């Protein structure tokens, strides 16, 4: 009888302990590619899966690209998912820890930038870009702005002086707008990410034959997961390992459905790149006088 | 029923036709029948190989032209377009593999070579007009030491481990190993 009573008391204590120590809470800031709604829908299942794997309640924080560094500095989130240029900036300024690089498209964990024109435009070479109307992707986009800006500088074209003018589209789907801007004749040339061209051709939105590629950048790392310097190395390591174990078949129960984690996030997988893999991007940023190396 | 001379001649003629037909069927006639049914297997194979080579040359000519003027990224996009019409075609994977390796996406490029060889053994067959043994040997010579060394220093890197397995697979196929 005494033993039974003891067992009941122990069980009560254990239950009480469970309730008294809830899972810790942490936040992952995801850079918006197009909109908050899209970011939330894409990364909700991945965030839920990470919560399960690491026994931490992760909160998904959608973040505008332009506000990303500022909000990270303000401590609004501990983990980051951003483009590779933001990783380079936060690594230099905030000692962000590199976790894993996202794989998407033919180049895997890397991507590239291209300068395109309509095939029937007569624009074939960099010299033909002088005096033309050009549309770039957003300014902090490595494969939609930085890569092309450098390609032009390398070819002796100063985008600030040699173009008739250049513009950056507003709102969401900027990369697609850039491609359509050239396709429908609003602009002569465009700074298009190689990945977006690949996906648009695959989806039948455009034909490869309709465009000519005037320049192609070298490949560099794609979107990247990072952890704040304050995140314990053990947790950062577990987060990284969790990402690397993801396969296209991994599922999570989310919103009453069983969902494929990678498919839902438009990701093919993750690669454990090392920081020096990002040096190519650092060189591009230095040459183009872009953050984190900008000098006035 | 009596038979006249005409009936007898008709019966003799019919018997002759039957005998000749039997002779043709059982004797050398069998060979003639085979000839009449179409070309031999060897001819069929030669025709198929030439048609295949001509088809690939025509289909992938824009890709080869872009590669010749050092536009690998644009060539990659053309392959994407071709893939819409010819899904999972091994020749697309082979060309894509070459471009990706050239661009520095080594792991992905090696994976494409493996996909190509798995779907069409001709690429490692010395007798096939489609064979690309020299290209694959060159890939092994340059990529194997690099991937081996990287995989040793990063044993947890699944991508590198997969690339190493892929290179060993290509090595075995070149050596005559089966699927």
Tab-separated table of C-alpha atoms in Angstrom:
chain	number	residue	atom	x	y	z
A	1	UNK	CA	0.000	0.000	0.000
A	2	UNK	CA	2.864	2.338	0.931
A	3	UNK	CA	4.624	1.533	-2.335
A	4	UNK	CA	1.477	2.315	-4.310
A	5	UNK	CA	1.082	5.630	-2.510
A	6	UNK	CA	4.731	6.462	-3.191
A	7	UNK	CA	4.307	5.666	-6.900
A	8	UNK	CA	1.249	7.922	-7.147
A	9	UNK	CA	3.084	10.785	-5.431
A	10	UNK	CA	6.100	10.352	-7.767
A	11	UNK	CA	3.813	10.348	-10.807
A	12	UNK	CA	2.155	13.551	-9.600
A	13	UNK	CA	5.553	15.155	-9.100
A	14	UNK	CA	6.698	14.135	-12.585
A	15	UNK	CA	3.527	15.520	-14.193
A	16	UNK	CA	3.922	18.723	-12.243
A	17	UNK	CA	7.549	18.975	-13.452
A	18	UNK	CA	6.401	18.612	-17.069
A	19	UNK	CA	3.921	21.399	-16.672
A	20	UNK	CA	6.372	23.578	-14.794
A	21	UNK	CA	9.056	23.439	-17.522
A	22	UNK	CA	7.458	24.403	-20.816
A	23	UNK	CA	9.512	24.275	-24.017
A	24	UNK	CA	11.740	27.277	-24.505
A	25	UNK	CA	10.694	29.794	-27.152
A	26	UNK	CA	12.885	31.114	-29.944
A	27	UNK	CA	12.289	32.986	-33.181
A	28	UNK	CA	13.362	32.431	-36.777
A	29	UNK	CA	13.393	35.501	-39.026
A	30	UNK	CA	12.564	34.595	-42.616
A	31	UNK	CA	13.356	37.141	-45.309
A	32	UNK	CA	10.253	37.821	-47.386
A	33	UNK	CA	10.785	36.957	-51.032
A	34	UNK	CA	7.387	38.273	-52.077
A	35	UNK	CA	4.991	38.814	-49.196
A	36	UNK	CA	4.408	37.998	-45.529
A	37	UNK	CA	1.531	35.679	-46.449
A	38	UNK	CA	3.735	33.718	-48.832
A	39	UNK	CA	6.593	33.506	-46.309
A	40	UNK	CA	4.228	32.267	-43.601
A	41	UNK	CA	2.690	29.653	-45.878
A	42	UNK	CA	6.049	28.454	-47.191
A	43	UNK	CA	7.947	28.224	-43.930
A	44	UNK	CA	5.189	27.360	-41.449
A	45	UNK	CA	5.632	23.592	-41.875
A	46	UNK	CA	9.455	23.814	-41.711
A	47	UNK	CA	9.242	25.895	-38.525
A	48	UNK	CA	6.818	23.385	-36.972
A	49	UNK	CA	9.112	20.527	-37.943
A	50	UNK	CA	12.154	22.257	-36.417
A	51	UNK	CA	10.146	22.828	-33.226
A	52	UNK	CA	9.427	19.111	-33.075
A	53	UNK	CA	12.992	18.064	-33.765
A	54	UNK	CA	14.699	20.462	-31.362
A	55	UNK	CA	11.992	20.517	-28.673
A	56	UNK	CA	11.813	24.313	-28.868
A	57	UNK	CA	8.780	26.430	-29.714
A	58	UNK	CA	10.008	28.319	-32.748
A	59	UNK	CA	8.061	31.357	-33.840
A	60	UNK	CA	8.098	32.280	-37.535
A	61	UNK	CA	8.896	35.973	-38.052
A	62	UNK	CA	8.401	37.260	-41.633
A	63	UNK	CA	10.866	40.090	-42.271
A	64	UNK	CA	11.170	42.621	-45.062
A	65	UNK	CA	14.586	42.475	-46.778
A	66	UNK	CA	15.382	46.137	-46.144
A	67	UNK	CA	14.576	45.804	-42.429
A	68	UNK	CA	16.277	42.453	-41.913
A	69	UNK	CA	19.655	43.613	-40.533
A	70	UNK	CA	18.067	46.262	-38.315
A	71	UNK	CA	15.508	43.913	-36.792
A	72	UNK	CA	18.137	41.220	-36.257
A	73	UNK	CA	20.368	43.761	-34.473
A	74	UNK	CA	17.413	44.684	-32.300
A	75	UNK	CA	17.208	41.050	-31.167
A	76	UNK	CA	13.828	40.338	-32.763
A	77	UNK	CA	14.918	36.839	-33.804
A	78	UNK	CA	17.768	34.445	-33.017
A	79	UNK	CA	17.868	32.399	-36.227
A	80	UNK	CA	17.920	33.782	-39.752
A	81	UNK	CA	16.870	32.598	-43.183
A	82	UNK	CA	17.947	35.173	-45.737
A	83	UNK	CA	19.673	35.690	-49.030
A	84	UNK	CA	23.425	35.130	-49.057
A	85	UNK	CA	24.315	38.837	-49.161
A	86	UNK	CA	22.413	39.420	-45.913
A	87	UNK	CA	24.348	36.495	-44.430
A	88	UNK	CA	27.634	38.188	-45.468
A	89	UNK	CA	26.477	41.494	-43.955
A	90	UNK	CA	25.340	39.927	-40.672
A	91	UNK	CA	28.441	37.744	-40.466
A	92	UNK	CA	30.666	40.811	-40.663
A	93	UNK	CA	28.596	43.107	-38.474
A	94	UNK	CA	26.920	40.711	-36.004
A	95	UNK	CA	29.110	37.549	-36.107
A	96	UNK	CA	26.201	35.470	-37.428
A	97	UNK	CA	26.969	31.739	-37.329
A	98	UNK	CA	26.624	29.900	-40.641
A	99	UNK	CA	24.303	26.879	-40.391
A	100	UNK	CA	23.326	25.573	-43.828
A	101	UNK	CA	22.737	26.731	-47.386
A	102	UNK	CA	19.498	26.061	-49.211
A	103	UNK	CA	19.488	24.021	-52.420
A	104	UNK	CA	17.129	25.000	-55.193
A	105	UNK	CA	17.444	24.620	-58.945
A	106	UNK	CA	20.173	23.201	-61.151
A	107	UNK	CA	23.085	24.831	-59.329
A	108	UNK	CA	22.089	23.227	-56.009
A	109	UNK	CA	23.233	25.379	-53.086
A	110	UNK	CA	24.515	28.037	-55.474
A	111	UNK	CA	22.988	30.466	-57.895
A	112	UNK	CA	23.993	33.107	-60.466
A	113	UNK	CA	22.856	36.371	-62.010
A	114	UNK	CA	22.287	37.081	-65.693
A	115	UNK	CA	21.689	40.134	-67.869
A	116	UNK	CA	19.028	39.423	-70.488
A	117	UNK	CA	17.440	41.143	-73.472
A	118	UNK	CA	14.815	40.104	-75.961
A	119	UNK	CA	16.365	38.097	-78.770
A	120	UNK	CA	14.837	40.402	-81.384
A	121	UNK	CA	16.148	43.567	-79.664
A	122	UNK	CA	19.495	43.544	-81.446
A	123	UNK	CA	21.280	43.859	-78.095
A	124	UNK	CA	24.067	41.277	-78.090
A	125	UNK	CA	27.062	42.602	-76.166
A	126	UNK	CA	27.864	44.736	-73.137
A	127	UNK	CA	28.747	47.621	-75.469
A	128	UNK	CA	25.142	47.523	-76.710
A	129	UNK	CA	23.929	48.346	-73.177
A	130	UNK	CA	25.022	51.990	-73.398
A	131	UNK	CA	22.048	54.325	-73.493
A	132	UNK	CA	19.552	51.523	-72.827
A	133	UNK	CA	16.720	51.275	-70.264
A	134	UNK	CA	17.466	48.607	-67.681
A	135	UNK	CA	15.509	47.030	-64.853
A	136	UNK	CA	17.245	45.450	-61.841
A	137	UNK	CA	15.917	43.255	-59.055
A	138	UNK	CA	15.850	44.569	-55.484
A	139	UNK	CA	19.067	46.238	-54.368
A	140	UNK	CA	19.989	43.652	-51.750
A	141	UNK	CA	19.435	40.741	-54.147
A	142	UNK	CA	22.768	39.053	-54.891
A	143	UNK	CA	21.529	37.350	-58.075
A	144	UNK	CA	19.143	40.137	-59.072
A	145	UNK	CA	21.331	43.199	-58.609
A	146	UNK	CA	24.832	42.716	-57.198
A	147	UNK	CA	25.975	40.090	-59.719
A	148	UNK	CA	24.768	42.089	-62.732
A	149	UNK	CA	26.123	45.384	-61.409
A	150	UNK	CA	29.547	43.731	-61.194
A	151	UNK	CA	29.268	42.141	-64.615
A	152	UNK	CA	28.713	45.594	-66.069
A	153	UNK	CA	31.575	47.165	-64.115
A	154	UNK	CA	33.885	44.354	-65.259
A	155	UNK	CA	32.871	45.043	-68.860
A	156	UNK	CA	33.625	48.767	-68.497
A	157	UNK	CA	29.992	49.857	-68.245
A	158	UNK	CA	29.074	52.123	-65.330
A	159	UNK	CA	25.374	51.520	-64.603
A	160	UNK	CA	25.121	54.954	-62.979
A	161	UNK	CA	26.384	56.798	-66.055
A	162	UNK	CA	26.192	54.648	-69.154
A	163	UNK	CA	22.534	53.557	-69.055
A	164	UNK	CA	19.699	55.859	-70.176
A	165	UNK	CA	18.181	55.025	-66.799
A	166	UNK	CA	17.559	52.074	-64.561
A	167	UNK	CA	14.706	51.113	-62.289
A	168	UNK	CA	13.811	48.639	-59.553
A	169	UNK	CA	10.257	47.251	-59.496
A	170	UNK	CA	7.914	47.746	-56.548
A	171	UNK	CA	5.956	45.186	-54.555
A	172	UNK	CA	6.110	41.419	-54.750
A	173	UNK	CA	7.430	39.062	-57.450
A	174	UNK	CA	10.170	41.522	-58.378
A	175	UNK	CA	12.270	38.946	-60.222
A	176	UNK	CA	9.378	37.888	-62.435
A	177	UNK	CA	8.463	41.538	-63.042
A	178	UNK	CA	12.026	42.141	-64.236
A	179	UNK	CA	11.773	39.312	-66.786
A	180	UNK	CA	8.324	40.356	-67.982
A	181	UNK	CA	9.488	44.009	-68.095
A	182	UNK	CA	11.906	43.061	-70.852
A	183	UNK	CA	9.606	40.519	-72.481
A	184	UNK	CA	6.817	43.076	-72.951
A	185	UNK	CA	9.195	45.819	-74.077
A	186	UNK	CA	8.958	48.190	-71.100
A	187	UNK	CA	12.747	47.894	-70.664
A	188	UNK	CA	15.576	46.975	-73.031
A	189	UNK	CA	17.603	44.867	-70.637
A	190	UNK	CA	17.039	43.210	-67.276
A	191	UNK	CA	19.001	41.813	-64.345
A	192	UNK	CA	17.430	38.374	-63.970
A	193	UNK	CA	18.423	35.658	-61.485
A	194	UNK	CA	19.374	32.444	-63.281
A	195	UNK	CA	17.097	30.479	-60.935
A	196	UNK	CA	14.006	32.511	-61.797
A	197	UNK	CA	14.657	32.109	-65.532
A	198	UNK	CA	15.085	28.368	-65.023
A	199	UNK	CA	11.830	28.076	-63.064
A	200	UNK	CA	9.857	30.284	-65.458
A	201	UNK	CA	11.011	28.190	-68.438
A	202	UNK	CA	10.213	24.978	-66.562
A	203	UNK	CA	6.729	26.289	-65.735
A	204	UNK	CA	6.151	27.333	-69.352
A	205	UNK	CA	5.844	31.046	-68.466
A	206	UNK	CA	8.586	32.030	-70.918
A	207	UNK	CA	10.598	30.400	-73.727
A	208	UNK	CA	14.377	30.312	-73.565
A	209	UNK	CA	14.475	31.133	-77.283
A	210	UNK	CA	12.821	34.513	-76.674
A	211	UNK	CA	15.799	35.881	-74.733
A	212	UNK	CA	19.489	36.374	-75.235
A	213	UNK	CA	21.848	36.295	-72.271
A	214	UNK	CA	24.353	39.122	-72.512
A	215	UNK	CA	26.304	38.216	-69.391
A	216	UNK	CA	26.393	35.510	-66.721
A	217	UNK	CA	28.024	35.826	-63.319
A	218	UNK	CA	30.055	33.128	-61.581
A	219	UNK	CA	28.010	31.014	-59.186
A	220	UNK	CA	27.818	31.863	-55.470
A	221	UNK	CA	25.887	30.556	-52.419
A	222	UNK	CA	22.095	30.754	-52.348
A	223	UNK	CA	19.742	31.473	-49.405
A	224	UNK	CA	21.255	30.708	-46.034
A	225	UNK	CA	20.259	29.718	-42.503
A	226	UNK	CA	22.250	31.399	-39.722
A	227	UNK	CA	22.223	31.681	-35.924
A	228	UNK	CA	22.971	34.699	-33.752
A	229	UNK	CA	26.339	34.714	-31.995
A	230	UNK	CA	24.413	34.379	-28.712
A	231	UNK	CA	22.950	30.991	-29.709
A	232	UNK	CA	24.796	28.194	-27.880
A	233	UNK	CA	27.107	26.235	-30.216
A	234	UNK	CA	25.381	22.978	-29.247
A	235	UNK	CA	21.954	24.293	-30.245
A	236	UNK	CA	23.344	25.817	-33.451
A	237	UNK	CA	24.895	22.455	-34.281
A	238	UNK	CA	21.644	20.559	-33.597
A	239	UNK	CA	19.717	23.072	-35.753
A	240	UNK	CA	22.201	22.550	-38.587
A	241	UNK	CA	22.101	18.755	-38.309
A	242	UNK	CA	18.307	18.817	-38.345
A	243	UNK	CA	18.318	20.805	-41.596
A	244	UNK	CA	20.846	18.465	-43.185
A	245	UNK	CA	18.767	15.380	-42.383
A	246	UNK	CA	15.733	16.738	-44.242
A	247	UNK	CA	14.784	14.755	-47.345
A	248	UNK	CA	12.004	15.388	-49.877
A	249	UNK	CA	10.014	12.653	-48.096
A	250	UNK	CA	10.148	14.288	-44.640
A	251	UNK	CA	6.658	15.259	-43.479
A	252	UNK	CA	5.117	17.172	-40.603
A	253	UNK	CA	1.572	17.442	-39.271
A	254	UNK	CA	0.629	21.053	-39.776
A	255	UNK	CA	-2.771	22.721	-39.731
A	256	UNK	CA	-4.563	19.359	-39.672
A	257	UNK	CA	-2.638	18.073	-42.702
A	258	UNK	CA	0.445	15.957	-43.278
A	259	UNK	CA	2.738	18.144	-45.341
A	260	UNK	CA	6.079	17.600	-47.060
A	261	UNK	CA	8.454	19.991	-45.306
A	262	UNK	CA	10.864	20.770	-48.157
A	263	UNK	CA	8.253	20.793	-50.906
A	264	UNK	CA	6.119	23.251	-48.994
A	265	UNK	CA	9.110	25.585	-48.538
A	266	UNK	CA	10.165	25.313	-52.242
A	267	UNK	CA	13.510	23.886	-51.145
A	268	UNK	CA	15.358	20.880	-52.622
A	269	UNK	CA	17.545	20.319	-49.539
A	270	UNK	CA	20.445	21.837	-47.600
A	271	UNK	CA	24.215	21.772	-48.012
A	272	UNK	CA	26.775	22.437	-45.281
A	273	UNK	CA	28.750	25.142	-47.091
A	274	UNK	CA	31.598	26.834	-45.243
A	275	UNK	CA	32.096	30.557	-44.720
A	276	UNK	CA	34.897	30.816	-47.303
A	277	UNK	CA	32.408	29.664	-49.974
A	278	UNK	CA	30.878	33.135	-49.584
A	279	UNK	CA	34.131	34.926	-50.454
A	280	UNK	CA	33.073	35.233	-54.088
A	281	UNK	CA	30.091	37.285	-52.906
A	282	UNK	CA	32.292	39.406	-50.639
A	283	UNK	CA	34.453	40.299	-53.626
A	284	UNK	CA	31.377	41.291	-55.625
A	285	UNK	CA	30.107	43.496	-52.778
A	286	UNK	CA	33.490	45.205	-52.414
A	287	UNK	CA	33.741	45.959	-56.133
A	288	UNK	CA	30.192	47.330	-56.309
A	289	UNK	CA	30.645	49.394	-53.114
A	290	UNK	CA	27.756	47.576	-51.485
A	291	UNK	CA	27.134	46.650	-47.826
A	292	UNK	CA	28.903	45.545	-45.728
A	293	UNK	CA	31.848	47.164	-47.504
A	294	UNK	CA	30.158	50.363	-48.619
A	295	UNK	CA	32.307	53.496	-48.442
A	296	UNK	CA	31.038	57.021	-48.926
B	1	UNK	CA	-17.879	-39.746	-112.055
B	2	UNK	CA	-15.574	-39.911	-115.039
B	3	UNK	CA	-12.740	-37.393	-115.471
B	4	UNK	CA	-11.755	-35.994	-118.844
B	5	UNK	CA	-8.226	-35.032	-119.942
B	6	UNK	CA	-8.678	-31.381	-118.812
B	7	UNK	CA	-9.521	-32.456	-115.239
B	8	UNK	CA	-6.442	-34.654	-115.119
B	9	UNK	CA	-4.215	-31.827	-116.369
B	10	UNK	CA	-5.719	-29.414	-113.765
B	11	UNK	CA	-5.077	-31.885	-110.940
B	12	UNK	CA	-1.485	-32.440	-112.066
B	13	UNK	CA	-0.965	-28.642	-112.221
B	14	UNK	CA	-2.395	-28.122	-108.727
B	15	UNK	CA	-0.231	-30.916	-107.295
B	16	UNK	CA	2.809	-29.269	-108.909
B	17	UNK	CA	1.996	-25.891	-107.339
B	18	UNK	CA	1.600	-27.524	-103.910
B	19	UNK	CA	4.923	-29.345	-104.263
B	20	UNK	CA	6.802	-26.209	-105.336
B	21	UNK	CA	5.277	-24.208	-102.480
B	22	UNK	CA	6.285	-26.891	-99.968
B	23	UNK	CA	9.794	-26.969	-101.402
B	24	UNK	CA	10.108	-23.207	-101.078
B	25	UNK	CA	8.805	-23.184	-97.521
B	26	UNK	CA	10.951	-26.059	-96.249
B	27	UNK	CA	14.099	-25.364	-98.248
B	28	UNK	CA	15.883	-22.179	-99.184
B	29	UNK	CA	12.548	-20.385	-99.345
B	30	UNK	CA	12.612	-19.767	-95.533
B	31	UNK	CA	15.548	-17.416	-95.935
B	32	UNK	CA	13.712	-15.527	-98.680
B	33	UNK	CA	10.703	-15.078	-96.423
B	34	UNK	CA	12.845	-13.605	-93.690
B	35	UNK	CA	14.308	-11.136	-96.194
B	36	UNK	CA	10.866	-10.220	-97.363
B	37	UNK	CA	9.778	-9.362	-93.763
B	38	UNK	CA	12.298	-6.433	-93.371
B	39	UNK	CA	15.920	-5.527	-92.628
B	40	UNK	CA	18.132	-7.660	-90.407
B	41	UNK	CA	18.729	-6.881	-86.743
B	42	UNK	CA	22.144	-5.418	-87.512
B	43	UNK	CA	20.694	-3.113	-90.148
B	44	UNK	CA	17.912	-2.076	-87.818
B	45	UNK	CA	20.421	-1.267	-85.081
B	46	UNK	CA	22.626	0.748	-87.441
B	47	UNK	CA	19.588	2.671	-88.702
B	48	UNK	CA	18.429	3.359	-85.162
B	49	UNK	CA	21.867	4.571	-84.080
B	50	UNK	CA	22.222	6.906	-87.038
B	51	UNK	CA	18.706	8.276	-86.623
B	52	UNK	CA	19.357	8.811	-82.909
B	53	UNK	CA	22.662	10.592	-83.570
B	54	UNK	CA	21.066	12.817	-86.222
B	55	UNK	CA	18.134	13.602	-83.929
B	56	UNK	CA	20.428	14.587	-81.053
B	57	UNK	CA	22.671	16.639	-83.326
B	58	UNK	CA	19.670	18.609	-84.574
B	59	UNK	CA	17.861	18.946	-81.234
B	60	UNK	CA	20.909	19.981	-79.231
B	61	UNK	CA	22.605	22.119	-81.908
B	62	UNK	CA	21.550	25.422	-80.230
B	63	UNK	CA	23.032	24.202	-76.940
B	64	UNK	CA	26.327	23.212	-78.573
B	65	UNK	CA	26.464	26.572	-80.383
B	66	UNK	CA	26.025	28.469	-77.110
B	67	UNK	CA	28.746	26.394	-75.483
B	68	UNK	CA	31.051	27.116	-78.406
B	69	UNK	CA	30.700	30.875	-77.765
B	70	UNK	CA	31.190	30.410	-73.998
B	71	UNK	CA	27.611	30.963	-72.870
B	72	UNK	CA	27.114	28.019	-70.488
B	73	UNK	CA	24.350	29.692	-68.483
B	74	UNK	CA	22.260	30.354	-71.571
B	75	UNK	CA	22.974	26.804	-72.776
B	76	UNK	CA	21.615	25.547	-69.458
B	77	UNK	CA	18.405	27.507	-70.034
B	78	UNK	CA	18.060	26.014	-73.525
B	79	UNK	CA	18.346	22.570	-71.975
B	80	UNK	CA	15.539	23.502	-69.611
B	81	UNK	CA	13.416	24.362	-72.654
B	82	UNK	CA	14.306	21.083	-74.399
B	83	UNK	CA	13.410	19.161	-71.241
B	84	UNK	CA	9.845	20.421	-71.497
B	85	UNK	CA	9.504	18.641	-74.857
B	86	UNK	CA	11.669	15.623	-74.018
B	87	UNK	CA	11.270	14.979	-70.275
B	88	UNK	CA	13.979	12.893	-68.571
B	89	UNK	CA	16.025	12.561	-71.786
B	90	UNK	CA	19.473	11.190	-70.925
B	91	UNK	CA	21.247	13.397	-73.467
B	92	UNK	CA	19.929	16.510	-71.694
B	93	UNK	CA	21.357	15.189	-68.427
B	94	UNK	CA	24.711	14.448	-70.088
B	95	UNK	CA	25.072	17.949	-71.538
B	96	UNK	CA	23.808	19.551	-68.337
B	97	UNK	CA	26.376	17.566	-66.351
B	98	UNK	CA	29.180	18.972	-68.489
B	99	UNK	CA	27.928	22.541	-68.082
B	100	UNK	CA	27.447	22.315	-64.319
B	101	UNK	CA	30.931	20.880	-63.812
B	102	UNK	CA	32.342	23.654	-66.002
B	103	UNK	CA	30.432	26.253	-63.939
B	104	UNK	CA	31.787	24.867	-60.665
B	105	UNK	CA	28.650	23.059	-59.443
B	106	UNK	CA	30.638	19.827	-59.180
B	107	UNK	CA	28.311	17.712	-57.036
B	108	UNK	CA	25.260	18.539	-59.164
B	109	UNK	CA	27.194	18.032	-62.417
B	110	UNK	CA	28.437	14.603	-61.380
B	111	UNK	CA	24.862	13.652	-60.437
B	112	UNK	CA	23.691	14.562	-63.949
B	113	UNK	CA	26.400	12.387	-65.564
B	114	UNK	CA	25.251	9.459	-63.442
B	115	UNK	CA	21.623	10.064	-64.439
B	116	UNK	CA	22.652	10.059	-68.105
B	117	UNK	CA	24.702	6.844	-67.894
B	118	UNK	CA	22.027	5.045	-65.873
B	119	UNK	CA	19.408	5.814	-68.552
B	120	UNK	CA	21.588	5.202	-71.613
B	121	UNK	CA	24.537	2.819	-71.395
B	122	UNK	CA	25.737	3.942	-74.869
B	123	UNK	CA	27.701	6.770	-73.240
B	124	UNK	CA	30.170	4.245	-71.782
B	125	UNK	CA	29.960	1.688	-74.620
B	126	UNK	CA	33.095	1.730	-76.784
B	127	UNK	CA	31.131	0.522	-79.835
B	128	UNK	CA	28.377	3.140	-79.664
B	129	UNK	CA	28.514	6.302	-81.789
B	130	UNK	CA	27.053	8.114	-78.761
B	131	UNK	CA	29.892	7.098	-76.441
B	132	UNK	CA	31.443	9.846	-74.292
B	133	UNK	CA	34.074	7.787	-72.539
B	134	UNK	CA	36.847	10.346	-72.976
B	135	UNK	CA	34.687	13.082	-71.429
B	136	UNK	CA	33.738	10.879	-68.468
B	137	UNK	CA	37.365	9.749	-68.009
B	138	UNK	CA	38.399	13.397	-67.954
B	139	UNK	CA	35.724	14.124	-65.335
B	140	UNK	CA	37.051	11.284	-63.165
B	141	UNK	CA	40.636	12.450	-63.566
B	142	UNK	CA	39.851	15.997	-62.438
B	143	UNK	CA	36.967	15.551	-60.005
B	144	UNK	CA	37.829	12.361	-58.141
B	145	UNK	CA	40.920	13.681	-56.294
B	146	UNK	CA	39.075	16.899	-55.370
B	147	UNK	CA	35.904	15.206	-54.132
B	148	UNK	CA	37.868	12.472	-52.351
B	149	UNK	CA	39.925	15.029	-50.437
B	150	UNK	CA	36.897	17.220	-49.602
B	151	UNK	CA	34.868	14.206	-48.464
B	152	UNK	CA	37.693	13.128	-46.169
B	153	UNK	CA	37.878	16.520	-44.477
B	154	UNK	CA	34.047	16.817	-44.305
B	155	UNK	CA	32.860	13.268	-43.538
B	156	UNK	CA	29.348	14.471	-42.586
B	157	UNK	CA	28.747	16.248	-45.872
B	158	UNK	CA	26.089	14.120	-47.564
B	159	UNK	CA	26.462	15.935	-50.883
B	160	UNK	CA	30.174	15.178	-51.108
B	161	UNK	CA	29.652	11.574	-50.027
B	162	UNK	CA	27.002	11.157	-52.709
B	163	UNK	CA	29.299	12.712	-55.319
B	164	UNK	CA	32.049	10.283	-54.316
B	165	UNK	CA	29.676	7.324	-54.677
B	166	UNK	CA	28.592	8.706	-58.063
B	167	UNK	CA	32.185	8.984	-59.265
B	168	UNK	CA	32.906	5.416	-58.189
B	169	UNK	CA	29.787	4.325	-60.075
B	170	UNK	CA	31.024	6.064	-63.240
B	171	UNK	CA	34.428	4.468	-62.731
B	172	UNK	CA	32.860	1.003	-62.525
B	173	UNK	CA	30.731	1.606	-65.632
B	174	UNK	CA	33.793	2.691	-67.601
B	175	UNK	CA	35.545	-0.474	-66.441
B	176	UNK	CA	32.713	-2.533	-67.903
B	177	UNK	CA	30.640	-3.025	-64.760
B	178	UNK	CA	26.900	-3.446	-65.102
B	179	UNK	CA	24.079	-1.380	-63.644
